[in-house]
Amino acid sequence: MIPADLFPEIARADQRPALIFADGRTLSYADLNARTLRFAERLGGGEKRLVAISADVSEHVIVAYLGALRAGHAVAMLPPCDDRLWQEFLSAFRPDFTYRPADGRWRLVQESRPQQSDAPLHPDLALLLMTSGSSGLAKAVRLSYANLDANARAIAHYLELSPADRTALVLPLHYSYGLSVIHSHLVAGGSIFIPGVSVVSEDFARLLDESGCTNLSGVPYSYELMERTRLRSHELESLRFMTVAGGRLAPELIRLYRDHSEGRPLLRHVRPDRGSRPHRLRAAGKRGGQ
């Protein structure tokens, strides 16, 4: 597939909300379309480039990420606070651009390159996600545009996402699960709420409710933390499901959510790194309830 086929809902450029922020600001699909195209222009056309982004959970990062993809470039999403990994990446992969904060501002920097030319990037390459591998050295998993599209559509279909759905983005964006939350909701024409606080914040449940979120995604540790802040004790009227990936929830915690939802499939397990069908969690069974 070609990059222009990714996230066609953005290209419709209508006034539906795409990104919602805790301070009340909203970025519509029209706004998101315009801002991602402006960022794409900053990267230039022609030869495919590699863009390394400091993957903060912020509108700057989401706009830059989508803009680079829509321009047909490859993106590396790197942890924002891992200086060692950044240095290893810059040395090993030699990106054409970096996008990260400096002196209180987000800055796009065109990196100096050695005189000898590198081999061209594969035309299908869309995304690099870092993994330490067994050696402890920085390595990258490569994903194509078709990978991203198939995965987003598979998850959106399974979760029955629609333009009426809104997620709360609390996962890091250098993690495949966090990106899959963005991809699946944008493919469905839904919206993404960025609370700007941790799940352990006293304000989190209130913000989740006031923003009208219909779903929430987390790793098992997220749900353990939310138990400490008694998230289940809050009446979240709009919430229709929650998803988990990155490990198995304790069977007792699954039972708590099952009982709390009176048997409804509130909690679901997804595979953000694959295009295969996700599945619901159960509390019983030999495999830890999955």
Short mmCIF file of C-alpha atoms in Angstrom, two decimals:
data_model
loop_
_atom_site.label_atom_id
_atom_site.label_comp_id
_atom_site.label_asym_id
_atom_site.label_seq_id
_atom_site.Cartn_x
_atom_site.Cartn_y
_atom_site.Cartn_z
CA MET A 1 0.00 0.00 0.00
CA ILE A 2 1.02 3.64 -0.34
CA PRO A 3 1.26 6.03 2.65
CA ALA A 4 -1.69 8.08 1.40
CA ASP A 5 -3.93 5.09 2.12
CA LEU A 6 -3.13 5.25 5.84
CA PHE A 7 -5.73 6.93 8.06
CA PRO A 8 -8.10 8.12 5.31
CA GLU A 9 -10.35 9.63 8.00
CA ILE A 10 -7.72 12.36 8.54
CA ALA A 11 -7.80 13.27 4.86
CA ARG A 12 -11.57 13.82 5.05
CA ALA A 13 -10.64 16.92 7.07
CA ASP A 14 -14.01 17.45 8.73
CA GLN A 15 -14.89 19.03 12.06
CA ARG A 16 -15.19 15.85 14.12
CA PRO A 17 -12.87 15.88 17.15
CA ALA A 18 -9.64 13.94 16.69
CA LEU A 19 -7.55 14.93 19.74
CA ILE A 20 -9.02 16.23 23.01
CA PHE A 21 -6.98 17.68 25.85
CA ALA A 22 -7.57 18.05 29.57
CA ASP A 23 -7.55 21.86 29.32
CA GLY A 24 -10.59 21.73 27.04
CA ARG A 25 -8.80 22.25 23.73
CA THR A 26 -9.84 20.13 20.77
CA LEU A 27 -8.03 19.35 17.53
CA SER A 28 -10.52 18.45 14.80
CA TYR A 29 -9.79 16.09 11.92
CA ALA A 30 -9.50 19.20 9.72
CA ASP A 31 -6.93 20.68 12.13
CA LEU A 32 -5.05 17.39 12.30
CA ASN A 33 -5.03 17.11 8.53
CA ALA A 34 -3.63 20.62 8.10
CA ARG A 35 -0.98 20.29 10.80
CA THR A 36 0.27 16.88 9.65
CA LEU A 37 0.55 18.14 6.07
CA ARG A 38 2.51 21.19 7.25
CA PHE A 39 4.91 18.94 9.15
CA ALA A 40 5.25 16.71 6.08
CA GLU A 41 6.24 19.77 4.02
CA ARG A 42 9.01 20.58 6.51
CA LEU A 43 10.56 17.17 5.82
CA GLY A 44 10.58 17.70 2.06
CA GLY A 45 9.69 15.31 -0.71
CA GLY A 46 11.74 13.12 -2.98
CA GLU A 47 14.03 10.61 -1.30
CA LYS A 48 12.59 8.60 1.58
CA ARG A 49 13.99 9.83 4.92
CA LEU A 50 14.31 8.37 8.42
CA VAL A 51 12.83 10.60 11.14
CA ALA A 52 13.66 9.89 14.80
CA ILE A 53 11.04 11.25 17.23
CA SER A 54 11.18 11.59 21.00
CA ALA A 55 7.95 9.73 21.71
CA ASP A 56 6.30 11.88 24.36
CA VAL A 57 2.53 11.56 24.77
CA SER A 58 1.75 14.97 23.30
CA GLU A 59 0.08 16.66 20.36
CA HIS A 60 3.51 17.65 18.99
CA VAL A 61 4.58 14.03 18.74
CA ILE A 62 1.29 12.76 17.32
CA VAL A 63 1.31 15.47 14.63
CA ALA A 64 4.97 14.81 13.75
CA TYR A 65 4.50 11.05 13.65
CA LEU A 66 1.45 11.17 11.42
CA GLY A 67 2.96 13.90 9.24
CA ALA A 68 6.11 11.88 8.59
CA LEU A 69 4.08 8.77 7.74
CA ARG A 70 1.75 10.68 5.43
CA ALA A 71 4.80 12.08 3.61
CA GLY A 72 6.02 8.54 2.95
CA HIS A 73 9.01 8.70 5.29
CA ALA A 74 10.03 6.14 7.89
CA VAL A 75 9.69 6.97 11.58
CA ALA A 76 11.61 5.75 14.62
CA MET A 77 9.74 6.29 17.89
CA LEU A 78 12.31 6.49 20.70
CA PRO A 79 11.88 6.69 24.50
CA PRO A 80 12.07 10.37 25.45
CA CYS A 81 14.29 9.96 28.52
CA ASP A 82 16.81 7.34 27.40
CA ASP A 83 19.90 9.29 26.38
CA ARG A 84 22.04 6.17 25.96
CA LEU A 85 19.58 4.60 23.53
CA TRP A 86 19.33 7.87 21.60
CA GLN A 87 23.10 8.01 21.19
CA GLU A 88 23.24 4.38 20.10
CA PHE A 89 20.45 4.96 17.62
CA LEU A 90 22.03 8.09 16.13
CA SER A 91 25.31 6.23 15.70
CA ALA A 92 23.89 2.99 14.29
CA PHE A 93 20.95 4.22 12.18
CA ARG A 94 22.02 7.77 11.22
CA PRO A 95 18.53 9.32 10.88
CA ASP A 96 18.02 12.18 8.47
CA PHE A 97 15.95 14.18 10.96
CA THR A 98 15.42 14.23 14.71
CA TYR A 99 12.42 15.77 16.43
CA ARG A 100 12.71 16.34 20.18
CA PRO A 101 12.56 19.09 22.81
CA ALA A 102 15.50 21.47 23.22
CA ASP A 103 15.56 24.65 25.31
CA GLY A 104 11.86 24.34 26.07
CA ARG A 105 10.75 23.97 22.45
CA TRP A 106 10.18 21.10 20.04
CA ARG A 107 12.80 21.29 17.31
CA LEU A 108 13.10 19.52 13.98
CA VAL A 109 16.80 19.13 13.17
CA GLN A 110 18.24 17.90 9.91
CA GLU A 111 21.18 15.79 10.99
CA SER A 112 24.57 15.99 9.32
CA ARG A 113 25.41 12.82 7.42
CA PRO A 114 28.72 11.22 6.45
CA GLN A 115 29.95 11.88 2.93
CA GLN A 116 29.45 8.28 1.86
CA SER A 117 25.82 7.58 1.01
CA ASP A 118 23.87 4.93 2.92
CA ALA A 119 21.79 2.30 1.21
CA PRO A 120 18.30 3.67 0.46
CA LEU A 121 15.48 2.86 2.86
CA HIS A 122 13.10 0.12 1.77
CA PRO A 123 10.05 1.73 0.13
CA ASP A 124 7.63 -0.18 2.38
CA LEU A 125 9.35 0.77 5.65
CA ALA A 126 7.05 2.85 7.87
CA LEU A 127 8.05 2.40 11.51
CA LEU A 128 11.01 1.37 13.65
CA LEU A 129 10.38 0.38 17.27
CA MET A 130 13.33 -0.28 19.51
CA THR A 131 13.97 -3.51 21.38
CA SER A 132 17.04 -4.55 23.35
CA GLY A 133 17.02 -8.12 22.02
CA SER A 134 18.98 -10.86 23.75
CA SER A 135 22.33 -9.09 23.39
CA GLY A 136 21.33 -5.94 25.27
CA LEU A 137 22.29 -3.81 22.26
CA ALA A 138 19.72 -1.53 20.68
CA LYS A 139 17.85 -3.21 17.84
CA ALA A 140 14.81 -2.19 15.88
CA VAL A 141 11.68 -4.01 14.77
CA ARG A 142 10.65 -2.94 11.25
CA LEU A 143 7.00 -2.46 10.30
CA SER A 144 5.54 -1.63 6.90
CA TYR A 145 2.60 0.60 6.02
CA ALA A 146 0.60 -2.56 5.29
CA ASN A 147 1.49 -3.93 8.76
CA LEU A 148 0.19 -0.77 10.46
CA ASP A 149 -2.97 -0.67 8.38
CA ALA A 150 -3.87 -4.35 8.83
CA ASN A 151 -3.25 -4.23 12.57
CA ALA A 152 -5.28 -1.03 13.06
CA ARG A 153 -8.22 -2.36 11.08
CA ALA A 154 -8.18 -5.75 12.81
CA ILE A 155 -8.31 -4.16 16.27
CA ALA A 156 -10.91 -1.56 15.24
CA HIS A 157 -13.09 -4.33 13.80
CA TYR A 158 -12.83 -6.57 16.86
CA LEU A 159 -13.53 -3.75 19.30
CA GLU A 160 -16.33 -2.45 17.06
CA LEU A 161 -14.88 1.04 17.09
CA SER A 162 -16.86 3.83 15.44
CA PRO A 163 -16.65 7.63 15.20
CA ALA A 164 -18.54 7.71 18.51
CA ASP A 165 -15.66 6.07 20.37
CA ARG A 166 -13.11 7.97 22.41
CA THR A 167 -10.06 6.50 24.11
CA ALA A 168 -7.87 7.83 26.91
CA LEU A 169 -4.23 7.68 25.82
CA VAL A 170 -2.10 6.72 28.83
CA LEU A 171 0.44 4.38 27.19
CA PRO A 172 3.87 5.44 25.88
CA LEU A 173 4.16 6.06 22.16
CA HIS A 174 7.48 4.24 21.75
CA TYR A 175 5.51 1.09 22.60
CA SER A 176 3.51 -0.80 19.94
CA TYR A 177 0.43 -0.93 22.19
CA GLY A 178 0.31 2.85 22.63
CA LEU A 179 0.62 3.41 18.89
CA SER A 180 -2.03 0.78 18.14
CA VAL A 181 -4.49 2.73 20.30
CA ILE A 182 -3.93 5.79 18.10
CA HIS A 183 -4.00 3.84 14.83
CA SER A 184 -7.21 1.91 15.56
CA HIS A 185 -9.16 4.97 16.67
CA LEU A 186 -8.04 7.12 13.73
CA VAL A 187 -8.90 4.36 11.27
CA ALA A 188 -12.39 4.22 12.81
CA GLY A 189 -12.80 8.00 12.81
CA GLY A 190 -12.90 8.08 16.61
CA SER A 191 -11.19 10.49 18.98
CA ILE A 192 -8.29 10.38 21.44
CA PHE A 193 -8.29 12.06 24.83
CA ILE A 194 -4.88 12.99 26.28
CA PRO A 195 -5.41 13.39 30.04
CA GLY A 196 -1.93 14.72 30.80
CA VAL A 197 -1.85 12.91 34.16
CA SER A 198 -0.87 9.45 35.35
CA VAL A 199 -3.43 6.73 36.07
CA VAL A 200 -2.51 7.09 39.77
CA SER A 201 -3.50 10.76 39.83
CA GLU A 202 -6.52 11.65 41.95
CA ASP A 203 -7.83 13.57 38.92
CA PHE A 204 -7.63 10.67 36.48
CA ALA A 205 -11.07 9.14 37.06
CA ARG A 206 -12.72 12.58 36.98
CA LEU A 207 -11.00 13.49 33.70
CA LEU A 208 -11.90 10.11 32.22
CA ASP A 209 -15.55 10.68 33.07
CA GLU A 210 -15.74 14.34 32.04
CA SER A 211 -14.10 13.65 28.68
CA GLY A 212 -16.71 11.02 27.78
CA CYS A 213 -14.19 8.25 27.10
CA THR A 214 -15.75 5.02 25.88
CA ASN A 215 -12.63 2.92 26.41
CA LEU A 216 -9.28 2.72 28.14
CA SER A 217 -6.20 0.63 27.35
CA GLY A 218 -3.43 -0.41 29.72
CA VAL A 219 -0.86 -3.05 30.61
CA PRO A 220 -1.41 -5.33 33.63
CA TYR A 221 0.55 -2.97 35.88
CA SER A 222 -1.77 -0.10 34.82
CA TYR A 223 -4.73 -2.01 36.23
CA GLU A 224 -2.86 -2.84 39.42
CA LEU A 225 -2.16 0.87 39.88
CA MET A 226 -5.78 1.78 39.15
CA GLU A 227 -6.89 -0.65 41.85
CA ARG A 228 -4.86 1.40 44.35
CA THR A 229 -6.74 4.54 43.33
CA ARG A 230 -10.10 2.70 43.36
CA LEU A 231 -10.98 3.43 39.75
CA ARG A 232 -13.73 0.80 39.85
CA SER A 233 -15.52 2.75 42.57
CA HIS A 234 -16.22 5.63 40.16
CA GLU A 235 -19.31 5.79 37.96
CA LEU A 236 -17.84 6.04 34.47
CA GLU A 237 -21.05 6.20 32.51
CA SER A 238 -19.57 6.37 29.02
CA LEU A 239 -17.00 3.59 29.45
CA ARG A 240 -18.02 0.47 27.54
CA PHE A 241 -14.78 -1.58 27.56
CA MET A 242 -11.15 -1.68 28.66
CA THR A 243 -8.28 -3.49 26.95
CA VAL A 244 -5.08 -5.05 28.26
CA ALA A 245 -1.91 -6.27 26.55
CA GLY A 246 1.72 -6.85 27.46
CA GLY A 247 1.15 -9.71 29.90
CA ARG A 248 -1.46 -11.59 31.85
CA LEU A 249 -3.67 -10.08 34.46
CA ALA A 250 -3.95 -11.94 37.74
CA PRO A 251 -7.08 -14.14 37.69
CA GLU A 252 -8.37 -12.40 40.82
CA LEU A 253 -8.19 -9.00 39.12
CA ILE A 254 -10.05 -10.40 36.10
CA ARG A 255 -12.78 -11.67 38.44
CA LEU A 256 -13.05 -8.27 40.10
CA TYR A 257 -13.66 -6.56 36.77
CA ARG A 258 -16.03 -9.29 35.60
CA ASP A 259 -18.09 -8.99 38.78
CA HIS A 260 -17.98 -5.20 38.64
CA SER A 261 -19.38 -5.23 35.09
CA GLU A 262 -22.05 -7.82 36.03
CA GLY A 263 -20.76 -10.33 33.50
CA ARG A 264 -20.45 -7.93 30.56
CA PRO A 265 -17.20 -8.29 28.53
CA LEU A 266 -15.77 -5.06 29.95
CA LEU A 267 -12.13 -6.19 29.91
CA ARG A 268 -10.57 -7.50 26.70
CA HIS A 269 -7.12 -8.71 25.71
CA VAL A 270 -5.58 -7.41 22.48
CA ARG A 271 -2.44 -8.20 20.48
CA PRO A 272 -1.12 -4.78 19.41
CA ASP A 273 1.86 -6.28 17.56
CA ARG A 274 -0.21 -8.52 15.29
CA GLY A 275 -3.09 -8.28 12.88
CA SER A 276 -4.80 -11.36 14.35
CA ARG A 277 -8.08 -11.32 16.20
CA PRO A 278 -7.87 -10.17 19.85
CA HIS A 279 -9.81 -12.14 22.46
CA ARG A 280 -11.77 -11.63 25.65
CA LEU A 281 -10.31 -12.39 29.04
CA ARG A 282 -11.73 -15.10 31.25
CA ALA A 283 -10.92 -15.70 34.89
CA ALA A 284 -10.74 -19.49 34.68
CA GLY A 285 -8.52 -21.89 32.78
CA LYS A 286 -5.02 -23.38 32.79
CA ARG A 287 -3.43 -20.45 30.94
CA GLY A 288 -4.01 -17.86 33.61
CA GLY A 289 -7.48 -16.96 32.40
CA GLN A 290 -6.55 -16.03 28.82
#
